[in-house]
JSON list of C-alpha atoms in Angstrom, two decimals:
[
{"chain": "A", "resi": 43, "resn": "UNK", "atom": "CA", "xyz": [-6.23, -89.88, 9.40]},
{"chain": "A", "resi": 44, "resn": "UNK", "atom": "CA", "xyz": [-5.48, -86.81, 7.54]},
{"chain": "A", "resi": 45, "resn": "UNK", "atom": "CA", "xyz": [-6.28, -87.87, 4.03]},
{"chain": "A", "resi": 46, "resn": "UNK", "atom": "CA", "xyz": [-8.53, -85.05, 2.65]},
{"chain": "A", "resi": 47, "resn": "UNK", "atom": "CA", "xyz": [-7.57, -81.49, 1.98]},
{"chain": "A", "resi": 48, "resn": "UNK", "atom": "CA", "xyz": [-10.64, -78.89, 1.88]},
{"chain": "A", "resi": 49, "resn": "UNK", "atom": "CA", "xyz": [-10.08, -75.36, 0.40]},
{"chain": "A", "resi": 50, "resn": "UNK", "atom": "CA", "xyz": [-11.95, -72.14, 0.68]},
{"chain": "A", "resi": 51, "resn": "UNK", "atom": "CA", "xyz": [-10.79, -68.77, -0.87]},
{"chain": "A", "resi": 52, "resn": "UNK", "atom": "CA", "xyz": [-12.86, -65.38, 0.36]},
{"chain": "A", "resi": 53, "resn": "UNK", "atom": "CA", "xyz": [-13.28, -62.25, -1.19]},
{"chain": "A", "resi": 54, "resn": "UNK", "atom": "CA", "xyz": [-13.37, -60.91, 2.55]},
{"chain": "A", "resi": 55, "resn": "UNK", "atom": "CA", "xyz": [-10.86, -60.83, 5.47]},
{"chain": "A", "resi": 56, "resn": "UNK", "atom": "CA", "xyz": [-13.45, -60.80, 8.29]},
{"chain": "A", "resi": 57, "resn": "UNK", "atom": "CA", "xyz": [-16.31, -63.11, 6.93]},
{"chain": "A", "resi": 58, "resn": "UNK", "atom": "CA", "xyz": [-13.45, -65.63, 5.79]},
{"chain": "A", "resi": 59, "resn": "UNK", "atom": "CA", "xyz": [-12.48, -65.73, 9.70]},
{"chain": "A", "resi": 60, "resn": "UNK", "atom": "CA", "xyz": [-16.24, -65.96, 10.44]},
{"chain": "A", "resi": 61, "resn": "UNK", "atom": "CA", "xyz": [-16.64, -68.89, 8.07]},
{"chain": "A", "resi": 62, "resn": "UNK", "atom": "CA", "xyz": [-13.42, -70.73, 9.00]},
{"chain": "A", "resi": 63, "resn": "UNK", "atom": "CA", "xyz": [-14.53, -70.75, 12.97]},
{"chain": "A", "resi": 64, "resn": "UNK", "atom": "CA", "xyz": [-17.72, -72.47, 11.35]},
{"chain": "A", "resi": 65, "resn": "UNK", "atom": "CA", "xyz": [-15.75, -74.62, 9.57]},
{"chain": "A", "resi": 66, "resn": "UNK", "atom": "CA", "xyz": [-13.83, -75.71, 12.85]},
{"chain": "A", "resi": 67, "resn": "UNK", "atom": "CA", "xyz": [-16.35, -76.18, 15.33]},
{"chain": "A", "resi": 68, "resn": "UNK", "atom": "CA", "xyz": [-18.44, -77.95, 12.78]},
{"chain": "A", "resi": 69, "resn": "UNK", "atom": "CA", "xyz": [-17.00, -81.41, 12.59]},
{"chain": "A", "resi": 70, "resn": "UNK", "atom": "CA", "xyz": [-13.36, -82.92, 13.24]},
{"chain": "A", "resi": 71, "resn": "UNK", "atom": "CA", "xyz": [-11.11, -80.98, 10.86]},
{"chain": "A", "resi": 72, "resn": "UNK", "atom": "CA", "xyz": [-7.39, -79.65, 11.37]},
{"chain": "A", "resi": 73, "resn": "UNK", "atom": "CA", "xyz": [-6.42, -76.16, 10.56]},
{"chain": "A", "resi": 74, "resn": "UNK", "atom": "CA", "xyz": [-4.17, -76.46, 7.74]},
{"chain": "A", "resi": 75, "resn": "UNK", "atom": "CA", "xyz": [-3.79, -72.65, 7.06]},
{"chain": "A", "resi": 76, "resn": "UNK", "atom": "CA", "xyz": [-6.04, -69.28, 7.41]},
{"chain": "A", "resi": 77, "resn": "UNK", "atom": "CA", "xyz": [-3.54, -66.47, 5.96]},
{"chain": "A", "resi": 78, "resn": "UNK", "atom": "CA", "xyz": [-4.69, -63.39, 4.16]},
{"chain": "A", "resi": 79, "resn": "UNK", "atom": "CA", "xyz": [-3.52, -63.42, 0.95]},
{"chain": "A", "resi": 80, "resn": "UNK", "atom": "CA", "xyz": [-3.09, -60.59, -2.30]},
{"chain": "A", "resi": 81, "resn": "UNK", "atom": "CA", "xyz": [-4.69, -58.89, -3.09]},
{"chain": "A", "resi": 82, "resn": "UNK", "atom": "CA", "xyz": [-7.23, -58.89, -0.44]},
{"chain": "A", "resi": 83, "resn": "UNK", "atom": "CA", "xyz": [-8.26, -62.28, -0.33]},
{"chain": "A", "resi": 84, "resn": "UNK", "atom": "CA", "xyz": [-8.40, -64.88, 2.69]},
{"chain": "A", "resi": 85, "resn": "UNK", "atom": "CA", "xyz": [-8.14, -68.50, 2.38]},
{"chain": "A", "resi": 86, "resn": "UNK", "atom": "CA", "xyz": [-8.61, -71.65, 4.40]},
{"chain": "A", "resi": 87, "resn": "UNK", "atom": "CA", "xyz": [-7.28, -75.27, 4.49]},
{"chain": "A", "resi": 88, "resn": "UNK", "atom": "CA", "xyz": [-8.23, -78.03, 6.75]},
{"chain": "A", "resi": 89, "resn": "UNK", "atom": "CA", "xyz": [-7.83, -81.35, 6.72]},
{"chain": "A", "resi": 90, "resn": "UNK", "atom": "CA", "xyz": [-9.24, -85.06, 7.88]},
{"chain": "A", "resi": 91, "resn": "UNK", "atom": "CA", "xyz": [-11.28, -87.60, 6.68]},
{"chain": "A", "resi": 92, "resn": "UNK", "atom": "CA", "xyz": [-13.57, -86.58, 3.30]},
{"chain": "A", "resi": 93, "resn": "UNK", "atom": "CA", "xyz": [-16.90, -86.68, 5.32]},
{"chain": "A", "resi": 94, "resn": "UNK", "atom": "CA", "xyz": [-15.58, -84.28, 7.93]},
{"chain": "A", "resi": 95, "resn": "UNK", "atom": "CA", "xyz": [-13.53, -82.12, 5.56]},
{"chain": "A", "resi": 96, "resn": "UNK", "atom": "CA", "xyz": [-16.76, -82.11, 2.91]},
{"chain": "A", "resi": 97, "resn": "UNK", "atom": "CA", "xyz": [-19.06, -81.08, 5.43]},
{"chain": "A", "resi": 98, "resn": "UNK", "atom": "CA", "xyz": [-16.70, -78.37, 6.97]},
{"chain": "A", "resi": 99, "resn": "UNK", "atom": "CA", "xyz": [-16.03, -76.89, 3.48]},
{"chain": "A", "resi": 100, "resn": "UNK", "atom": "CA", "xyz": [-19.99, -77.23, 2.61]},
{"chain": "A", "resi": 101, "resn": "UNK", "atom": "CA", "xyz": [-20.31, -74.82, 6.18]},
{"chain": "A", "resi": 102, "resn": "UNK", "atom": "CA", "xyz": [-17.63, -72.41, 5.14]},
{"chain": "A", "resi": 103, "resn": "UNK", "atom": "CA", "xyz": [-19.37, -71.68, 2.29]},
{"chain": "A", "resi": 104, "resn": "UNK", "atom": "CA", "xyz": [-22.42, -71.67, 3.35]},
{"chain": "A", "resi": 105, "resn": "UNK", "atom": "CA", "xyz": [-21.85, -69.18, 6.06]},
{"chain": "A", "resi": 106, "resn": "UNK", "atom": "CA", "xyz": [-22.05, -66.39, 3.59]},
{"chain": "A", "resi": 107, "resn": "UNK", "atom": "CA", "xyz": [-21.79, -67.69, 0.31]},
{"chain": "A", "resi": 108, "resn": "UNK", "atom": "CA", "xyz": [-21.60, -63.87, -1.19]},
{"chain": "A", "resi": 109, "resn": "UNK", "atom": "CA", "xyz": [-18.14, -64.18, 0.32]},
{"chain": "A", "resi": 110, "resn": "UNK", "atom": "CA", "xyz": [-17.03, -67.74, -1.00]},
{"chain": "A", "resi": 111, "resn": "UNK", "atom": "CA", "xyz": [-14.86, -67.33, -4.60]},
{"chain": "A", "resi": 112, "resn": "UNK", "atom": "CA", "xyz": [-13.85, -70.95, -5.38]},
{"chain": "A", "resi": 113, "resn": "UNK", "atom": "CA", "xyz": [-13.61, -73.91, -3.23]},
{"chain": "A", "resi": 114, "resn": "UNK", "atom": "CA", "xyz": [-12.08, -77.75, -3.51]},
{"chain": "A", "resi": 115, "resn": "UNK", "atom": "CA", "xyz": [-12.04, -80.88, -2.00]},
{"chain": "A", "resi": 116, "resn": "UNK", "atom": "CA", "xyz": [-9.19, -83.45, -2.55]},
{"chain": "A", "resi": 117, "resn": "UNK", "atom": "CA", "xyz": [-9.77, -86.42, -0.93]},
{"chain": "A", "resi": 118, "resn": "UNK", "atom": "CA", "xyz": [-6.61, -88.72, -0.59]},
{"chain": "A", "resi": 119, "resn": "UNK", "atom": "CA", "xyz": [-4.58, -85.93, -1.10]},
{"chain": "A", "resi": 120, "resn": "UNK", "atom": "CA", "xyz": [-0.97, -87.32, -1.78]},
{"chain": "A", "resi": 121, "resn": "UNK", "atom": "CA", "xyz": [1.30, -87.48, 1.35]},
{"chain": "A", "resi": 122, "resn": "UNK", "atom": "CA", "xyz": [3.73, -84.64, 0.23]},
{"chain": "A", "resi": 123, "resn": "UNK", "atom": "CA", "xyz": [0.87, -81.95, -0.49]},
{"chain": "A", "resi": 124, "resn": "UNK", "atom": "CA", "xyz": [0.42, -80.25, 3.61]},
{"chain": "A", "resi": 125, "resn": "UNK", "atom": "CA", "xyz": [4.34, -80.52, 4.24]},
{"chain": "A", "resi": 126, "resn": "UNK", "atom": "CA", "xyz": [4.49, -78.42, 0.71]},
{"chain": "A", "resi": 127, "resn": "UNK", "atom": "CA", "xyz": [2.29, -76.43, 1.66]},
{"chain": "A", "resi": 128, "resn": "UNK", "atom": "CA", "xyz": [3.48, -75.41, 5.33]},
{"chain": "A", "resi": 129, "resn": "UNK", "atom": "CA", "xyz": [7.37, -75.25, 4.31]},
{"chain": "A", "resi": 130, "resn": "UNK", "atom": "CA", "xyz": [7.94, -78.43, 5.99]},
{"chain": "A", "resi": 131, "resn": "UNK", "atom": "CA", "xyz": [8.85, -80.12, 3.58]},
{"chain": "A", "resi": 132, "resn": "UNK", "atom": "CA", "xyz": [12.37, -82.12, 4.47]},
{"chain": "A", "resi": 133, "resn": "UNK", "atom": "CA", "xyz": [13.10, -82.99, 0.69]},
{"chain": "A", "resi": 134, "resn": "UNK", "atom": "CA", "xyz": [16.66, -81.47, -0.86]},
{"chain": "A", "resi": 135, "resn": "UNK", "atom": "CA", "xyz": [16.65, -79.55, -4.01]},
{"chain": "A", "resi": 136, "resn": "UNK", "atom": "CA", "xyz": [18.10, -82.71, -5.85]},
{"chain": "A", "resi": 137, "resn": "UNK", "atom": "CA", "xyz": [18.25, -83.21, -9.99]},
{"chain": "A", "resi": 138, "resn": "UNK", "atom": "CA", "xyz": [16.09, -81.66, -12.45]},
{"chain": "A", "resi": 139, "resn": "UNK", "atom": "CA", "xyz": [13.72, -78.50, -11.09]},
{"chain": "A", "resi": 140, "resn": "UNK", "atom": "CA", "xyz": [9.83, -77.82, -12.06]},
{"chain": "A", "resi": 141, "resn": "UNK", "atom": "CA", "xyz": [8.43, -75.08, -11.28]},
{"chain": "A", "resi": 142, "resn": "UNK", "atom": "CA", "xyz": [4.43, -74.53, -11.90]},
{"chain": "A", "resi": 143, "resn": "UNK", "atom": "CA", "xyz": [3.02, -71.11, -12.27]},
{"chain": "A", "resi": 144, "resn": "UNK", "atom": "CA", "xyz": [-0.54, -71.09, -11.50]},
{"chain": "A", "resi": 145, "resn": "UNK", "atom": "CA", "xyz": [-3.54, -67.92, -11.83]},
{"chain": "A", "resi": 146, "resn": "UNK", "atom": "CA", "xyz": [-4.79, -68.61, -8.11]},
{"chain": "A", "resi": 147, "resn": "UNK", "atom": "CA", "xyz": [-3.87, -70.34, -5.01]},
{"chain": "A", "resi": 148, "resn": "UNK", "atom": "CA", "xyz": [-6.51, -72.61, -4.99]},
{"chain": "A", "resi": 149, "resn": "UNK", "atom": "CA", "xyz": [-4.99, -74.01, -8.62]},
{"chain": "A", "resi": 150, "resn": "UNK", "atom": "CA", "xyz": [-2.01, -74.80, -7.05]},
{"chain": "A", "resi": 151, "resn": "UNK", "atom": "CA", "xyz": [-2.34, -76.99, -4.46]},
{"chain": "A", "resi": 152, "resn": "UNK", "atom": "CA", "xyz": [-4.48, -79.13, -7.01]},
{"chain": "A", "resi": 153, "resn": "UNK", "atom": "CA", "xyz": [-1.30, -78.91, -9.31]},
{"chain": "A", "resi": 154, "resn": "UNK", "atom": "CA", "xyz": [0.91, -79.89, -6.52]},
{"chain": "A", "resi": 155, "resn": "UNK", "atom": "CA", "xyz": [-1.19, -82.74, -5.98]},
{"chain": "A", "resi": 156, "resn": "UNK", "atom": "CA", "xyz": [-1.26, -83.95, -9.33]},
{"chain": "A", "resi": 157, "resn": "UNK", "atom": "CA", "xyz": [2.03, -83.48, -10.30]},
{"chain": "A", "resi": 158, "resn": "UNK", "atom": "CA", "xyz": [3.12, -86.13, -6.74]},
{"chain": "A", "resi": 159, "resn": "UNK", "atom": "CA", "xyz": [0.67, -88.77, -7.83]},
{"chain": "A", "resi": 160, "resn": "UNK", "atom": "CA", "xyz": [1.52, -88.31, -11.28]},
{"chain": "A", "resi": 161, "resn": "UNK", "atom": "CA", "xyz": [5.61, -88.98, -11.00]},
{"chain": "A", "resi": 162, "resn": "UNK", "atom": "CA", "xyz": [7.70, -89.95, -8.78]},
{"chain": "A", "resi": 163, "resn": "UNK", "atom": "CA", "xyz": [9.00, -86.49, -7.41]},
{"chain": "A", "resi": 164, "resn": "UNK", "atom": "CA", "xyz": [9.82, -84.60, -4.72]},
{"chain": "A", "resi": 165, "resn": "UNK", "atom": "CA", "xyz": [7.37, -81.60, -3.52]},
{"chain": "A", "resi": 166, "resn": "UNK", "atom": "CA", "xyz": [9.56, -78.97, -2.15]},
{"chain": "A", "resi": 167, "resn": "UNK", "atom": "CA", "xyz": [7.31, -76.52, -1.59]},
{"chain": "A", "resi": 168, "resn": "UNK", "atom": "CA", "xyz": [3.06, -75.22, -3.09]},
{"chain": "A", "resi": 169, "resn": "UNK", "atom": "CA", "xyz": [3.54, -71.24, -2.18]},
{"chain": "A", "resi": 170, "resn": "UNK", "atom": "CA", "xyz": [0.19, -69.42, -2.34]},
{"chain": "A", "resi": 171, "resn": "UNK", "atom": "CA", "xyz": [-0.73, -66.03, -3.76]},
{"chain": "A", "resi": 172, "resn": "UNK", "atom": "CA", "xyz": [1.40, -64.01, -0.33]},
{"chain": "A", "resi": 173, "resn": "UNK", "atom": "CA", "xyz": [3.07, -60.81, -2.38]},
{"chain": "A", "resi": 174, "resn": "UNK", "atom": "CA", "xyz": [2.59, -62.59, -6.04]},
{"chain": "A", "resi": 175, "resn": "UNK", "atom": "CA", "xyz": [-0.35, -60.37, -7.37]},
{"chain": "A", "resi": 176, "resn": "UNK", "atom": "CA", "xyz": [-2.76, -63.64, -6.36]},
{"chain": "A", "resi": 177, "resn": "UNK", "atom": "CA", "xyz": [-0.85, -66.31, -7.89]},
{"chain": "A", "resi": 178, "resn": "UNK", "atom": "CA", "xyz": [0.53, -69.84, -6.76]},
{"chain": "A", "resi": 179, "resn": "UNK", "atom": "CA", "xyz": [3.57, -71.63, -7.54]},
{"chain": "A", "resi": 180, "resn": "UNK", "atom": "CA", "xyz": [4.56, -75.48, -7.26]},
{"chain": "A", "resi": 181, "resn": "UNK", "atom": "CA", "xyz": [8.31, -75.78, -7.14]},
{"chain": "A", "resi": 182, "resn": "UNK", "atom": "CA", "xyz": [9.05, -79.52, -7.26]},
{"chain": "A", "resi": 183, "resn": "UNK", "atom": "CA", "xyz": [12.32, -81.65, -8.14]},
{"chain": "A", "resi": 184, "resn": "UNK", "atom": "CA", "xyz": [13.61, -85.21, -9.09]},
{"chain": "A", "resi": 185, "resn": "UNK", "atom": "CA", "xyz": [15.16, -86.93, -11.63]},
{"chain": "A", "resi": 186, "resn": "UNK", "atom": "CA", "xyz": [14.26, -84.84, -15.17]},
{"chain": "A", "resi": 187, "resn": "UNK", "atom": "CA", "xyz": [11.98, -87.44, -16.99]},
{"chain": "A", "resi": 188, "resn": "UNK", "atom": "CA", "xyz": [10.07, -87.78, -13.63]},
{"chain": "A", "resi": 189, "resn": "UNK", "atom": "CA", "xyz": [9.64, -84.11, -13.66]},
{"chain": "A", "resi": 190, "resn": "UNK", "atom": "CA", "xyz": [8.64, -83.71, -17.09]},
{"chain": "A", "resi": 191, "resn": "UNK", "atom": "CA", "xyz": [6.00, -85.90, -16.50]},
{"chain": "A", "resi": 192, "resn": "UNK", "atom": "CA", "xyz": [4.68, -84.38, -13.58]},
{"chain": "A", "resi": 193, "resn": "UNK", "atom": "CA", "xyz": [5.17, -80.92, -14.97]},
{"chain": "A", "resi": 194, "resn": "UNK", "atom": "CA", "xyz": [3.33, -82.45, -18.49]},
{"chain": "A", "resi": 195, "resn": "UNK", "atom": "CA", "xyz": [0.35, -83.79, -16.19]},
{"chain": "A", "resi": 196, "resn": "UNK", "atom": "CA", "xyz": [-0.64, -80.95, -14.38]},
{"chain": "A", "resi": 197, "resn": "UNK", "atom": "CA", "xyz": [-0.29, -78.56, -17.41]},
{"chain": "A", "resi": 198, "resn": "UNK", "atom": "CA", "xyz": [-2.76, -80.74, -18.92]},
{"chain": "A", "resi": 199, "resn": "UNK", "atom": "CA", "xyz": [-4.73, -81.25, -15.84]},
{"chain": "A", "resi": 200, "resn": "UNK", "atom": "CA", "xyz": [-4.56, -77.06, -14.55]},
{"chain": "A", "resi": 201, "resn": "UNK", "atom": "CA", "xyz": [-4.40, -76.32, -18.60]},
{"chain": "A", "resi": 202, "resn": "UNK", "atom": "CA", "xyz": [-7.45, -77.48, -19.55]},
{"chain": "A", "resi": 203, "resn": "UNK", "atom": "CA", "xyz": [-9.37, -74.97, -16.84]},
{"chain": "A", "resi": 204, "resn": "UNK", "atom": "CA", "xyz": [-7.52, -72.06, -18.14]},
{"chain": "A", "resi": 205, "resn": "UNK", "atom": "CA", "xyz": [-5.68, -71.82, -14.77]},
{"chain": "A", "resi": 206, "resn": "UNK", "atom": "CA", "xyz": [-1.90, -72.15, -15.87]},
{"chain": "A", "resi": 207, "resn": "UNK", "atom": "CA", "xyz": [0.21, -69.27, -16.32]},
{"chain": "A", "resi": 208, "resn": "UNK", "atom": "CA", "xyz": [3.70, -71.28, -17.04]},
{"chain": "A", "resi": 209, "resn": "UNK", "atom": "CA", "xyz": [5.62, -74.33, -16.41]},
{"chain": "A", "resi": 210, "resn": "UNK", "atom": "CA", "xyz": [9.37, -74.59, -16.54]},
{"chain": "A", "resi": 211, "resn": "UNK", "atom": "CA", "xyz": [12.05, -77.42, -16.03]},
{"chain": "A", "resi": 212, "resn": "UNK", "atom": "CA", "xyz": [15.09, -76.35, -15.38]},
{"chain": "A", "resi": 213, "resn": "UNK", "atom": "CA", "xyz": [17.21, -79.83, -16.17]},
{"chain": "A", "resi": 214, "resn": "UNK", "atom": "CA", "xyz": [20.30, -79.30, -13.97]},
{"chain": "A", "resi": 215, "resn": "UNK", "atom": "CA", "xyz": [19.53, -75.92, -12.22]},
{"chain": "A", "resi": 216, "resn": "UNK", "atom": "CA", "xyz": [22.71, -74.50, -10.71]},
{"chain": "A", "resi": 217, "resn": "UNK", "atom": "CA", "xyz": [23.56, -74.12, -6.89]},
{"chain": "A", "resi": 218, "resn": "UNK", "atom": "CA", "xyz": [23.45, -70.81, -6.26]},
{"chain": "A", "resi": 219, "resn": "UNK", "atom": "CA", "xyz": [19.63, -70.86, -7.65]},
{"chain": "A", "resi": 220, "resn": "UNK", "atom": "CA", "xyz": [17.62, -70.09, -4.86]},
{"chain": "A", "resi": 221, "resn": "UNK", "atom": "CA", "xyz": [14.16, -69.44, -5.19]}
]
C-alpha cells in the first residue's frame, strides 16, 4: 500500500542518481519521480509503506550526505498528493481556484498535502521547481470556503517555516484561465 511519500532534493545531478539507485534497491519503494530540476538541482520521490520509504530516504541521504539539501517523509500522505504530482490527476477545474506559491519543491508537496486533508478540495496539480527559478506551486480547486480553508491552512502550516512566497484564490476564475 502506497501510503508514504519520501522526498530527497540534491545539490548534484549525478550523486542524486547515485543515491536514488540506493534508495531503490534498498527496500520496497516505488519511483515516484527523479527529474532534474532549476536551477541545477535533482530530486527524488518514492513511495510505500513508512518503514520502507523511511529507510530508503535515510539511504539516499546517507549515500553522500554533502549532496542531500532537504529531505521529508509524509506518511499517510492524502490520496490526491502522487496523482498531483504526476499530472494525473482526473479532477476538473470546478468553482473557486487556489493557487500556492511555495520557495522550493520540497515545500510544496507538503502544502499540497495539507491543504487535501485540511478541506475538502480537489488537487489538480503540485508542479515542482521545472523552469520556475526553484519554486513549487499547488494549484487546487473546489467550492470557495473549502478553498479558503485549505489555502488558510497551509499558509499557516508552509508560513510558519518561512517557505511561502504567495497564496491566491481566485473565487470564480474565468474559462479561458489556463494555467
Amino acid at each position: 500500500m502506497k501510503s508514504s511519500i519520501g522526498f530527497i532534493e540534491y545539490r548534484s545531478v549525478a550523486r542524486g542518481l547515485e543515491a536514488t539507485d540506493a534508495m531503490l534497491k534498498n527496500g520496497t519503494v516505488e519511483l515516484v519521480q527523479a527529474t532534474v530540476l532549476c536551477p541545477g538541482k535533482f530530486v527524488s520521490m518514492v513511495t510505500g509503506d513508512i518503514g520502507a520509504v523511511e529507510s530508503a530516504v535515510k539511504r539516499g541521504i546517507g549515500y553522500d550526505p554533502t549532496f542531500a539539501i532537504s529531505s521529508f517523509v509524509i506518511p499517510n500522505v492524502h490520496p490526491s498528493v502522487l496523482p498531483a504530482l504526476t499530472a494525473t490527476t482526473t479532477a476538473a477545474v470546478t468553482g473557486a481556484l487556489g493557487i500556492i506559491e511555495t520557495i522550493d519543491a520540497s515545500s510544496a508537496v507538503v502544502a499540497g498535502d495539507t491543504a487535501a486533508k485540511n478541506a475538502n478540495i480537489n488537487l489538480l496539480e503540485i508542479r515542482l521547481a521545472r523552469g520556475m527559478g526553484g519554486k513549487g506551486f499547488v494549484f487546487l480547486c473546489g467550492e470557495l470556503t473549502a478553498v479558503q480553508t485549505a489555502v488558510r491552512t497551509t499558509e499557516i502550516k508552509i508560513g510558519e517555516e518561512g517557505l511561502l512566497i504567495a497564496t491566491s484564490v481566485i473565487a470564480s476564475p474565468h474559462p479561458d484561465l489556463k494555467f
